[in-house]
Amino acid sequence: LGMPSVPLKLADRRRSRQIQVGSVAVGGDAPVSVQSMTTTVTADIGATLQQIAELTAAGCQIVRVACPSQDDADALPVIARKSQIPVIADIHFQPKYVFAAIDAGCAAVRVNPGNIRQFDDKVKEIAAAASAAGVPIRIGVNAGSLDKRLLEKYGRATPEALVESALWECSLFEEHGFRDIKISVKHNDPVVMVNAYRLLAQKCDYPLHLGVTEAGPAFQGTVKSAVAFGALLAEGIGDTIRVSLSAPPAEEVKVGIAILESLGLRQRRLEIVSCPSCGRAQVDVYKLADEVTAGLDGLEVPLRVAVMGCVVNGPGEAREADLGVASGNGKGQIFVKGEVIKTVPESKIVETLIEEAMKIAEQMEAT
Ligand code: SF4
């Protein structure tokens, strides 16, 4: 008690080569970055830029936009120029859009090996153009669009099939001396996905983009992504992440950031340590935690606020936090840095906590 907490470390990070996606370094010792993908029609420049601005505000560091048509390709120069964060063009079938994206100033291009067969004779030109522009390529393998040859060989999208597909595609680029690559091998089953990335991590030194594809609606997708990314990141595997949810993309970013914060891979911002409540609770903990969370929403400092329902564990937890409350007998003991600074009636707990949190946040920002 009272000891400064020493952050514990996860496994050492896998040593990957570093690439540069616009202003964001990916791989090597660069912090794990969070990315997402727009859901607007890319050709609708206004709507796409608006969504990119929302994603940027949510903390997204790299954004991907789909490019299935010439109209979308035509929109890329303005989007790439006006976006506050690097833009990756997502291209499946048409090599001409790869060249368009490179010319447009996109920070990277994502291609899919399962759909790239027809790119074969174009790989040399793509490698030359990407190399000249300093634009990296993401080789994005998806279970749903795995190369037919590999589906036949393995029967289904096994980890081995996903990895073989990705490395084969890399080899097409490597033949032309192009190694400015990152890779993803996505599957909707976290067990297959985790094993695929583990295998891939052993077989190459390219930076890895983690994703559970088609992870599902917000709750299921959040759990699947958190479990799969957590398993890999805890082993030091993963350089950039994208949570896929059937939900607005800003939600994906929030979840991605929360995963990194939970693993200590990114400094936590506001953290509410609230108890689950039990038969001893002398206050409505859920309501109190919700009100405190809402009242402190948007606070950017790494503040840890404990909201505890009773005086059994309450004071102990509240003492470990920057600020906390332990409730009992219709009152709340307010702790700041381990000291009870005041006791307030229950009706004043929320406003007192918010007031004190703001004071601490100001001090933190000043230092
Ligand atoms: Fe129960 Fe008190 Fe623990 Fe909350 S702090 S879970 S109310 S014992």
mmCIF file of C-alpha atoms and ligand atoms in Angstrom:
data_model
loop_
_atom_site.group_PDB
_atom_site.id
_atom_site.type_symbol
_atom_site.label_atom_id
_atom_site.label_comp_id
_atom_site.label_asym_id
_atom_site.label_seq_id
_atom_site.Cartn_x
_atom_site.Cartn_y
_atom_site.Cartn_z
ATOM 1 C CA LEU A 1 0.000 0.000 0.000
ATOM 2 C CA GLY A 2 1.227 3.425 -0.827
ATOM 3 C CA MET A 3 3.937 1.971 -3.096
ATOM 4 C CA PRO A 4 4.107 3.520 -6.553
ATOM 5 C CA SER A 5 2.778 0.938 -8.991
ATOM 6 C CA VAL A 6 5.417 -0.341 -11.411
ATOM 7 C CA PRO A 7 3.858 -1.161 -14.777
ATOM 8 C CA LEU A 8 4.240 -4.855 -15.487
ATOM 9 C CA LYS A 9 5.378 -5.803 -18.943
ATOM 10 C CA LEU A 10 3.894 -8.232 -21.397
ATOM 11 C CA ALA A 11 6.156 -10.382 -23.581
ATOM 12 C CA ASP A 12 8.771 -8.545 -25.614
ATOM 13 C CA ARG A 13 7.446 -7.215 -28.877
ATOM 14 C CA ARG A 14 8.147 -9.314 -31.964
ATOM 15 C CA ARG A 15 10.841 -7.640 -34.023
ATOM 16 C CA SER A 16 9.184 -6.509 -37.201
ATOM 17 C CA ARG A 17 10.568 -4.262 -39.891
ATOM 18 C CA GLN A 18 9.147 -0.776 -39.804
ATOM 19 C CA ILE A 19 7.117 0.766 -42.588
ATOM 20 C CA GLN A 20 5.754 4.249 -42.901
ATOM 21 C CA VAL A 21 2.038 4.733 -43.572
ATOM 22 C CA GLY A 22 2.077 8.449 -44.265
ATOM 23 C CA SER A 23 2.926 10.100 -40.970
ATOM 24 C CA VAL A 24 2.347 6.928 -38.938
ATOM 25 C CA ALA A 25 5.164 4.423 -38.448
ATOM 26 C CA VAL A 26 3.966 0.822 -38.278
ATOM 27 C CA GLY A 27 6.148 -1.974 -36.935
ATOM 28 C CA GLY A 28 9.543 -1.941 -35.291
ATOM 29 C CA ASP A 29 9.335 -0.015 -32.048
ATOM 30 C CA ALA A 30 6.453 2.213 -33.184
ATOM 31 C CA PRO A 31 3.480 2.133 -30.810
ATOM 32 C CA VAL A 32 0.664 -0.162 -31.938
ATOM 33 C CA SER A 33 -1.675 2.037 -33.964
ATOM 34 C CA VAL A 34 -5.467 1.955 -34.243
ATOM 35 C CA GLN A 35 -7.213 2.099 -37.566
ATOM 36 C CA SER A 36 -10.696 1.852 -38.984
ATOM 37 C CA MET A 37 -12.538 1.985 -42.274
ATOM 38 C CA THR A 38 -15.159 4.398 -43.535
ATOM 39 C CA THR A 39 -18.669 3.148 -44.314
ATOM 40 C CA THR A 40 -19.582 5.970 -46.685
ATOM 41 C CA VAL A 41 -19.506 5.684 -50.458
ATOM 42 C CA THR A 42 -15.986 6.932 -51.079
ATOM 43 C CA ALA A 43 -17.081 8.912 -54.132
ATOM 44 C CA ASP A 44 -19.237 11.003 -51.778
ATOM 45 C CA ILE A 45 -16.295 13.151 -50.790
ATOM 46 C CA GLY A 46 -18.150 15.332 -48.275
ATOM 47 C CA ALA A 47 -19.639 12.413 -46.350
ATOM 48 C CA THR A 48 -16.365 10.493 -46.421
ATOM 49 C CA LEU A 49 -14.325 13.430 -45.142
ATOM 50 C CA GLN A 50 -16.953 14.062 -42.472
ATOM 51 C CA GLN A 51 -16.660 10.476 -41.269
ATOM 52 C CA ILE A 52 -12.871 10.643 -41.371
ATOM 53 C CA ALA A 53 -13.053 13.767 -39.189
ATOM 54 C CA GLU A 54 -15.249 11.890 -36.693
ATOM 55 C CA LEU A 55 -12.857 8.961 -36.702
ATOM 56 C CA THR A 56 -9.905 11.291 -36.188
ATOM 57 C CA ALA A 57 -11.691 12.907 -33.239
ATOM 58 C CA ALA A 58 -12.271 9.438 -31.766
ATOM 59 C CA GLY A 59 -8.517 8.754 -31.915
ATOM 60 C CA CYS A 60 -8.257 6.834 -35.189
ATOM 61 C CA GLN A 61 -4.703 7.065 -36.564
ATOM 62 C CA ILE A 62 -5.070 5.540 -40.027
ATOM 63 C CA VAL A 63 -8.228 5.260 -42.116
ATOM 64 C CA ARG A 64 -9.062 2.933 -44.966
ATOM 65 C CA VAL A 65 -11.537 3.729 -47.722
ATOM 66 C CA ALA A 66 -13.022 1.250 -50.179
ATOM 67 C CA CYS A 67 -12.347 1.855 -53.840
ATOM 68 C CA PRO A 68 -14.637 -0.375 -55.920
ATOM 69 C CA SER A 69 -15.335 2.029 -58.801
ATOM 70 C CA GLN A 70 -13.799 4.706 -60.999
ATOM 71 C CA ASP A 71 -15.853 7.372 -59.183
ATOM 72 C CA ASP A 72 -14.272 6.255 -55.919
ATOM 73 C CA ALA A 73 -10.807 6.318 -57.458
ATOM 74 C CA ASP A 74 -11.516 9.835 -58.758
ATOM 75 C CA ALA A 75 -12.382 10.970 -55.215
ATOM 76 C CA LEU A 76 -9.101 9.753 -53.721
ATOM 77 C CA PRO A 77 -6.906 12.811 -54.440
ATOM 78 C CA VAL A 78 -9.195 15.194 -52.524
ATOM 79 C CA ILE A 79 -9.775 12.724 -49.700
ATOM 80 C CA ALA A 80 -6.063 11.964 -49.325
ATOM 81 C CA ARG A 81 -5.231 15.674 -49.330
ATOM 82 C CA LYS A 82 -7.929 16.785 -46.904
ATOM 83 C CA SER A 83 -7.896 13.899 -44.437
ATOM 84 C CA GLN A 84 -6.109 14.701 -41.177
ATOM 85 C CA ILE A 85 -4.843 11.110 -40.938
ATOM 86 C CA PRO A 86 -3.195 8.817 -43.506
ATOM 87 C CA VAL A 87 -5.633 7.258 -45.983
ATOM 88 C CA ILE A 88 -5.295 3.698 -47.252
ATOM 89 C CA ALA A 89 -7.146 2.732 -50.419
ATOM 90 C CA ASP A 90 -8.746 -0.708 -50.252
ATOM 91 C CA ILE A 91 -8.634 -2.389 -53.646
ATOM 92 C CA HIS A 92 -9.737 -5.856 -54.589
ATOM 93 C CA PHE A 93 -10.002 -6.444 -58.294
ATOM 94 C CA GLN A 94 -8.767 -3.579 -60.403
ATOM 95 C CA PRO A 95 -5.043 -2.889 -60.758
ATOM 96 C CA LYS A 96 -5.811 0.469 -62.389
ATOM 97 C CA TYR A 97 -7.203 1.706 -59.065
ATOM 98 C CA VAL A 98 -3.954 0.765 -57.351
ATOM 99 C CA PHE A 99 -2.107 3.144 -59.673
ATOM 100 C CA ALA A 100 -4.818 5.750 -59.180
ATOM 101 C CA ALA A 101 -4.486 5.482 -55.389
ATOM 102 C CA ILE A 102 -0.718 5.855 -55.550
ATOM 103 C CA ASP A 103 -1.044 8.874 -57.845
ATOM 104 C CA ALA A 104 -3.736 10.306 -55.567
ATOM 105 C CA GLY A 105 -1.311 10.508 -52.663
ATOM 106 C CA CYS A 106 -2.820 7.706 -50.585
ATOM 107 C CA ALA A 107 -0.519 6.675 -47.752
ATOM 108 C CA ALA A 108 -0.838 2.968 -48.578
ATOM 109 C CA VAL A 109 -2.816 0.506 -50.643
ATOM 110 C CA ARG A 110 -4.463 -2.676 -49.484
ATOM 111 C CA VAL A 111 -4.755 -5.552 -51.917
ATOM 112 C CA ASN A 112 -6.243 -8.999 -51.436
ATOM 113 C CA PRO A 113 -4.288 -12.008 -52.659
ATOM 114 C CA GLY A 114 -7.421 -14.101 -53.249
ATOM 115 C CA ASN A 115 -8.606 -11.484 -55.701
ATOM 116 C CA ILE A 116 -5.257 -10.554 -57.131
ATOM 117 C CA ARG A 117 -4.625 -13.373 -59.569
ATOM 118 C CA GLN A 118 -5.455 -11.051 -62.376
ATOM 119 C CA PHE A 119 -2.914 -8.636 -60.893
ATOM 120 C CA ASP A 120 -0.118 -11.142 -61.571
ATOM 121 C CA ASP A 121 1.273 -9.543 -64.659
ATOM 122 C CA LYS A 122 0.780 -6.147 -63.071
ATOM 123 C CA VAL A 123 2.732 -6.805 -59.884
ATOM 124 C CA LYS A 124 5.979 -5.570 -61.383
ATOM 125 C CA GLU A 125 4.414 -2.245 -62.354
ATOM 126 C CA ILE A 126 2.623 -1.896 -59.023
ATOM 127 C CA ALA A 127 5.867 -2.593 -57.148
ATOM 128 C CA ALA A 128 7.689 0.002 -59.256
ATOM 129 C CA ALA A 129 5.007 2.669 -58.785
ATOM 130 C CA ALA A 130 4.619 2.020 -55.044
ATOM 131 C CA SER A 131 8.363 1.982 -54.577
ATOM 132 C CA ALA A 132 8.835 5.266 -56.443
ATOM 133 C CA ALA A 133 6.092 6.922 -54.371
ATOM 134 C CA GLY A 134 7.213 5.372 -51.061
ATOM 135 C CA VAL A 135 3.783 3.811 -50.656
ATOM 136 C CA PRO A 136 3.561 0.546 -48.723
ATOM 137 C CA ILE A 137 1.203 -2.256 -49.663
ATOM 138 C CA ARG A 138 -0.910 -4.260 -47.249
ATOM 139 C CA ILE A 139 -1.379 -7.838 -48.284
ATOM 140 C CA GLY A 140 -4.805 -8.486 -46.786
ATOM 141 C CA VAL A 141 -5.835 -12.123 -46.750
ATOM 142 C CA ASN A 142 -9.418 -12.853 -45.754
ATOM 143 C CA ALA A 143 -10.842 -16.288 -45.036
ATOM 144 C CA GLY A 144 -13.853 -15.437 -47.199
ATOM 145 C CA SER A 145 -11.853 -14.719 -50.323
ATOM 146 C CA LEU A 146 -8.992 -17.164 -50.029
ATOM 147 C CA ASP A 147 -7.227 -18.216 -53.193
ATOM 148 C CA LYS A 148 -9.099 -21.191 -54.750
ATOM 149 C CA ARG A 149 -5.896 -23.150 -55.172
ATOM 150 C CA LEU A 150 -5.272 -22.982 -51.417
ATOM 151 C CA LEU A 151 -8.872 -23.722 -50.540
ATOM 152 C CA GLU A 152 -8.542 -26.924 -52.566
ATOM 153 C CA LYS A 153 -5.205 -27.773 -50.997
ATOM 154 C CA TYR A 154 -6.302 -27.237 -47.377
ATOM 155 C CA GLY A 155 -10.048 -27.880 -47.673
ATOM 156 C CA ARG A 156 -10.896 -24.680 -45.807
ATOM 157 C CA ALA A 157 -9.335 -21.473 -44.537
ATOM 158 C CA THR A 158 -6.930 -22.982 -42.006
ATOM 159 C CA PRO A 159 -4.154 -20.922 -40.398
ATOM 160 C CA GLU A 160 -1.678 -22.623 -42.746
ATOM 161 C CA ALA A 161 -3.779 -21.746 -45.803
ATOM 162 C CA LEU A 162 -4.106 -18.092 -44.766
ATOM 163 C CA VAL A 163 -0.374 -17.802 -44.115
ATOM 164 C CA GLU A 164 0.623 -19.574 -47.318
ATOM 165 C CA SER A 165 -1.642 -17.251 -49.278
ATOM 166 C CA ALA A 166 -0.129 -14.150 -47.676
ATOM 167 C CA LEU A 167 3.470 -15.266 -48.113
ATOM 168 C CA TRP A 168 2.887 -16.303 -51.704
ATOM 169 C CA GLU A 169 1.541 -12.874 -52.443
ATOM 170 C CA CYS A 170 4.494 -11.255 -50.679
ATOM 171 C CA SER A 171 6.826 -13.356 -52.810
ATOM 172 C CA LEU A 172 5.294 -11.888 -55.970
ATOM 173 C CA PHE A 173 6.296 -8.436 -54.748
ATOM 174 C CA GLU A 174 9.633 -9.606 -53.320
ATOM 175 C CA GLU A 175 10.587 -10.903 -56.766
ATOM 176 C CA HIS A 176 10.670 -7.263 -57.792
ATOM 177 C CA GLY A 177 12.649 -6.216 -54.729
ATOM 178 C CA PHE A 178 9.583 -4.729 -53.033
ATOM 179 C CA ARG A 179 9.401 -5.269 -49.271
ATOM 180 C CA ASP A 180 7.457 -2.232 -48.106
ATOM 181 C CA ILE A 181 4.687 -4.529 -46.938
ATOM 182 C CA LYS A 182 2.437 -5.233 -43.992
ATOM 183 C CA ILE A 183 0.213 -8.259 -43.740
ATOM 184 C CA SER A 184 -3.141 -9.300 -42.334
ATOM 185 C CA VAL A 185 -4.603 -12.805 -42.213
ATOM 186 C CA LYS A 186 -8.142 -12.330 -40.996
ATOM 187 C CA HIS A 187 -10.697 -14.912 -40.004
ATOM 188 C CA ASN A 188 -13.961 -14.608 -38.121
ATOM 189 C CA ASP A 189 -12.941 -17.331 -35.655
ATOM 190 C CA PRO A 190 -10.514 -15.920 -33.084
ATOM 191 C CA VAL A 191 -8.875 -19.347 -32.586
ATOM 192 C CA VAL A 192 -8.044 -19.705 -36.296
ATOM 193 C CA MET A 193 -7.029 -16.058 -36.468
ATOM 194 C CA VAL A 194 -4.702 -16.224 -33.458
ATOM 195 C CA ASN A 195 -3.015 -19.350 -34.803
ATOM 196 C CA ALA A 196 -2.656 -17.815 -38.249
ATOM 197 C CA TYR A 197 -0.924 -14.718 -36.892
ATOM 198 C CA ARG A 198 1.316 -16.802 -34.623
ATOM 199 C CA LEU A 199 2.439 -18.833 -37.616
ATOM 200 C CA LEU A 200 2.889 -15.757 -39.769
ATOM 201 C CA ALA A 201 4.883 -14.031 -37.031
ATOM 202 C CA GLN A 202 7.411 -16.872 -37.104
ATOM 203 C CA LYS A 203 7.721 -16.922 -40.864
ATOM 204 C CA CYS A 204 8.431 -13.319 -41.733
ATOM 205 C CA ASP A 205 9.448 -9.996 -40.253
ATOM 206 C CA TYR A 206 6.763 -7.886 -41.921
ATOM 207 C CA PRO A 207 4.649 -5.742 -39.618
ATOM 208 C CA LEU A 208 1.264 -7.294 -38.907
ATOM 209 C CA HIS A 209 -2.165 -5.694 -39.067
ATOM 210 C CA LEU A 210 -4.465 -7.554 -36.664
ATOM 211 C CA GLY A 211 -8.124 -8.092 -37.402
ATOM 212 C CA VAL A 212 -10.937 -10.512 -36.688
ATOM 213 C CA THR A 213 -13.012 -10.173 -39.803
ATOM 214 C CA GLU A 214 -16.802 -10.097 -39.741
ATOM 215 C CA ALA A 215 -16.532 -10.152 -35.959
ATOM 216 C CA GLY A 216 -20.217 -9.321 -35.611
ATOM 217 C CA PRO A 217 -22.390 -6.768 -33.850
ATOM 218 C CA ALA A 218 -20.859 -4.496 -31.238
ATOM 219 C CA PHE A 219 -20.967 -6.787 -28.195
ATOM 220 C CA GLN A 220 -19.832 -9.990 -29.887
ATOM 221 C CA GLY A 221 -17.321 -8.211 -32.084
ATOM 222 C CA THR A 222 -15.839 -6.386 -29.136
ATOM 223 C CA VAL A 223 -15.386 -9.584 -27.159
ATOM 224 C CA LYS A 224 -13.960 -11.536 -30.103
ATOM 225 C CA SER A 225 -11.532 -8.769 -31.029
ATOM 226 C CA ALA A 226 -10.478 -8.109 -27.451
ATOM 227 C CA VAL A 227 -9.807 -11.795 -26.815
ATOM 228 C CA ALA A 228 -7.951 -12.406 -30.091
ATOM 229 C CA PHE A 229 -5.929 -9.171 -30.085
ATOM 230 C CA GLY A 230 -5.250 -9.606 -26.379
ATOM 231 C CA ALA A 231 -3.831 -13.096 -26.895
ATOM 232 C CA LEU A 232 -1.556 -11.918 -29.721
ATOM 233 C CA LEU A 233 -0.500 -8.566 -28.302
ATOM 234 C CA ALA A 234 0.315 -10.259 -24.999
ATOM 235 C CA GLU A 235 2.780 -12.379 -26.989
ATOM 236 C CA GLY A 236 4.235 -9.282 -28.623
ATOM 237 C CA ILE A 237 2.518 -9.919 -31.967
ATOM 238 C CA GLY A 238 0.735 -7.093 -33.784
ATOM 239 C CA ASP A 239 1.764 -3.650 -35.012
ATOM 240 C CA THR A 240 -1.529 -2.057 -35.968
ATOM 241 C CA ILE A 241 -5.099 -3.097 -35.193
ATOM 242 C CA ARG A 242 -8.515 -2.756 -36.691
ATOM 243 C CA VAL A 243 -11.586 -3.846 -34.761
ATOM 244 C CA SER A 244 -14.389 -4.794 -37.195
ATOM 245 C CA LEU A 245 -17.868 -4.227 -35.855
ATOM 246 C CA SER A 246 -21.294 -4.096 -37.426
ATOM 247 C CA ALA A 247 -21.531 -0.683 -35.780
ATOM 248 C CA PRO A 248 -20.401 2.872 -36.568
ATOM 249 C CA PRO A 249 -16.632 2.946 -37.197
ATOM 250 C CA ALA A 250 -15.950 5.397 -34.357
ATOM 251 C CA GLU A 251 -17.039 2.554 -32.049
ATOM 252 C CA GLU A 252 -14.332 0.369 -33.576
ATOM 253 C CA VAL A 253 -11.773 3.000 -32.715
ATOM 254 C CA LYS A 254 -12.965 3.296 -29.109
ATOM 255 C CA VAL A 255 -12.753 -0.462 -28.682
ATOM 256 C CA GLY A 256 -9.311 -0.595 -30.315
ATOM 257 C CA ILE A 257 -7.975 2.115 -28.039
ATOM 258 C CA ALA A 258 -9.516 0.451 -24.975
ATOM 259 C CA ILE A 259 -7.836 -2.858 -25.895
ATOM 260 C CA LEU A 260 -4.428 -1.175 -26.103
ATOM 261 C CA GLU A 261 -5.037 0.689 -22.852
ATOM 262 C CA SER A 262 -6.118 -2.500 -21.077
ATOM 263 C CA LEU A 263 -2.867 -4.180 -22.048
ATOM 264 C CA GLY A 264 -0.796 -1.197 -20.973
ATOM 265 C CA LEU A 265 0.323 -0.685 -24.591
ATOM 266 C CA ARG A 266 -1.012 2.830 -24.502
ATOM 267 C CA GLN A 267 -1.266 5.214 -21.624
ATOM 268 C CA ARG A 268 -4.696 4.988 -20.084
ATOM 269 C CA ARG A 269 -6.854 8.023 -20.113
ATOM 270 C CA LEU A 270 -9.776 8.135 -17.730
ATOM 271 C CA GLU A 271 -10.286 4.835 -15.965
ATOM 272 C CA ILE A 272 -13.259 4.166 -13.738
ATOM 273 C CA VAL A 273 -12.559 1.413 -11.224
ATOM 274 C CA SER A 274 -16.064 0.590 -10.050
ATOM 275 C CA CYS A 275 -17.131 -2.421 -8.059
ATOM 276 C CA PRO A 276 -19.743 -4.839 -9.429
ATOM 277 C CA SER A 277 -21.874 -4.179 -6.362
ATOM 278 C CA CYS A 278 -23.144 -6.947 -4.100
ATOM 279 C CA GLY A 279 -25.447 -7.451 -1.156
ATOM 280 C CA ARG A 280 -23.275 -5.161 0.949
ATOM 281 C CA ALA A 281 -23.665 -2.166 -1.322
ATOM 282 C CA GLN A 282 -25.132 0.847 0.416
ATOM 283 C CA VAL A 283 -25.560 2.908 -2.710
ATOM 284 C CA ASP A 284 -26.694 2.300 -6.309
ATOM 285 C CA VAL A 285 -23.223 1.599 -7.709
ATOM 286 C CA TYR A 286 -24.321 1.246 -11.343
ATOM 287 C CA LYS A 287 -26.018 4.626 -11.310
ATOM 288 C CA LEU A 288 -23.138 6.272 -9.492
ATOM 289 C CA ALA A 289 -20.548 4.781 -11.889
ATOM 290 C CA ASP A 290 -22.611 5.842 -14.927
ATOM 291 C CA GLU A 291 -23.044 9.372 -13.631
ATOM 292 C CA VAL A 292 -19.359 9.764 -12.811
ATOM 293 C CA THR A 293 -18.378 8.301 -16.207
ATOM 294 C CA ALA A 294 -20.743 10.674 -18.017
ATOM 295 C CA GLY A 295 -19.577 13.642 -15.939
ATOM 296 C CA LEU A 296 -15.917 12.990 -16.772
ATOM 297 C CA ASP A 297 -16.432 12.003 -20.405
ATOM 298 C CA GLY A 298 -13.810 13.489 -22.680
ATOM 299 C CA LEU A 299 -11.203 13.986 -19.952
ATOM 300 C CA GLU A 300 -7.879 13.217 -21.610
ATOM 301 C CA VAL A 301 -5.663 12.830 -18.539
ATOM 302 C CA PRO A 302 -4.782 9.394 -17.107
ATOM 303 C CA LEU A 303 -7.047 9.690 -14.102
ATOM 304 C CA ARG A 304 -8.076 6.613 -12.139
ATOM 305 C CA VAL A 305 -11.365 7.088 -10.298
ATOM 306 C CA ALA A 306 -12.679 4.446 -7.899
ATOM 307 C CA VAL A 307 -16.401 4.141 -7.270
ATOM 308 C CA MET A 308 -17.031 1.617 -4.498
ATOM 309 C CA GLY A 309 -20.331 0.541 -3.046
ATOM 310 C CA CYS A 310 -19.381 -0.015 0.565
ATOM 311 C CA VAL A 311 -16.626 0.312 3.112
ATOM 312 C CA VAL A 312 -15.432 -3.346 2.928
ATOM 313 C CA ASN A 313 -13.144 -3.065 -0.105
ATOM 314 C CA GLY A 314 -14.046 0.493 -0.841
ATOM 315 C CA PRO A 315 -11.417 2.430 1.069
ATOM 316 C CA GLY A 316 -8.653 0.069 -0.081
ATOM 317 C CA GLU A 317 -9.487 0.456 -3.764
ATOM 318 C CA ALA A 318 -10.269 4.121 -3.428
ATOM 319 C CA ARG A 319 -6.849 4.667 -1.869
ATOM 320 C CA GLU A 320 -5.089 3.041 -4.837
ATOM 321 C CA ALA A 321 -6.798 5.410 -7.230
ATOM 322 C CA ASP A 322 -6.133 9.104 -7.846
ATOM 323 C CA LEU A 323 -9.582 9.803 -6.585
ATOM 324 C CA GLY A 324 -12.364 7.681 -5.193
ATOM 325 C CA VAL A 325 -15.466 7.280 -3.167
ATOM 326 C CA ALA A 326 -16.430 4.586 -0.693
ATOM 327 C CA SER A 327 -20.093 4.751 0.218
ATOM 328 C CA GLY A 328 -21.784 3.861 3.453
ATOM 329 C CA ASN A 329 -24.606 5.017 5.711
ATOM 330 C CA GLY A 330 -25.983 7.462 3.162
ATOM 331 C CA LYS A 331 -22.616 9.179 2.879
ATOM 332 C CA GLY A 332 -19.548 8.998 0.687
ATOM 333 C CA GLN A 333 -15.970 9.202 1.880
ATOM 334 C CA ILE A 334 -14.041 11.028 -0.825
ATOM 335 C CA PHE A 335 -10.402 9.984 -1.207
ATOM 336 C CA VAL A 336 -7.728 11.905 -3.068
ATOM 337 C CA LYS A 337 -4.361 10.152 -3.433
ATOM 338 C CA GLY A 338 -5.137 7.847 -0.545
ATOM 339 C CA GLU A 339 -6.360 10.453 1.918
ATOM 340 C CA VAL A 340 -9.970 11.003 2.932
ATOM 341 C CA ILE A 341 -10.452 14.647 2.117
ATOM 342 C CA LYS A 342 -14.087 14.886 3.031
ATOM 343 C CA THR A 343 -17.265 13.006 3.734
ATOM 344 C CA VAL A 344 -20.328 14.159 1.812
ATOM 345 C CA PRO A 345 -23.992 13.163 1.766
ATOM 346 C CA GLU A 346 -24.909 10.654 -0.941
ATOM 347 C CA SER A 347 -26.630 13.304 -3.023
ATOM 348 C CA LYS A 348 -23.356 15.234 -3.306
ATOM 349 C CA ILE A 349 -21.060 12.314 -4.221
ATOM 350 C CA VAL A 350 -21.194 12.768 -7.998
ATOM 351 C CA GLU A 351 -20.684 16.506 -8.062
ATOM 352 C CA THR A 352 -17.888 16.310 -5.468
ATOM 353 C CA LEU A 353 -16.072 13.604 -7.420
ATOM 354 C CA ILE A 354 -16.368 15.576 -10.646
ATOM 355 C CA GLU A 355 -15.162 18.754 -8.943
ATOM 356 C CA GLU A 356 -12.141 17.007 -7.436
ATOM 357 C CA ALA A 357 -11.417 15.172 -10.703
ATOM 358 C CA MET A 358 -11.304 18.486 -12.552
ATOM 359 C CA LYS A 359 -8.872 19.914 -10.003
ATOM 360 C CA ILE A 360 -6.555 16.908 -10.324
ATOM 361 C CA ALA A 361 -6.846 16.980 -14.118
ATOM 362 C CA GLU A 362 -5.825 20.643 -14.156
ATOM 363 C CA GLN A 363 -2.806 19.866 -11.990
ATOM 364 C CA MET A 364 -1.885 16.945 -14.268
ATOM 365 C CA GLU A 365 -2.176 19.100 -17.355
ATOM 366 C CA ALA A 366 -0.074 21.822 -15.741
ATOM 367 C CA THR A 367 2.818 19.436 -15.047
HETATM 368 FE FE1 SF4 B 1 -19.768 -5.376 -2.586
HETATM 369 FE FE2 SF4 B 1 -18.597 -3.408 -1.255
HETATM 370 FE FE3 SF4 B 1 -17.149 -4.943 -2.894
HETATM 371 FE FE4 SF4 B 1 -18.861 -3.212 -3.927
HETATM 372 S S1 SF4 B 1 -17.047 -2.694 -2.698
HETATM 373 S S2 SF4 B 1 -18.631 -5.367 -4.511
HETATM 374 S S3 SF4 B 1 -20.493 -3.278 -2.437
HETATM 375 S S4 SF4 B 1 -18.150 -5.592 -1.021
#
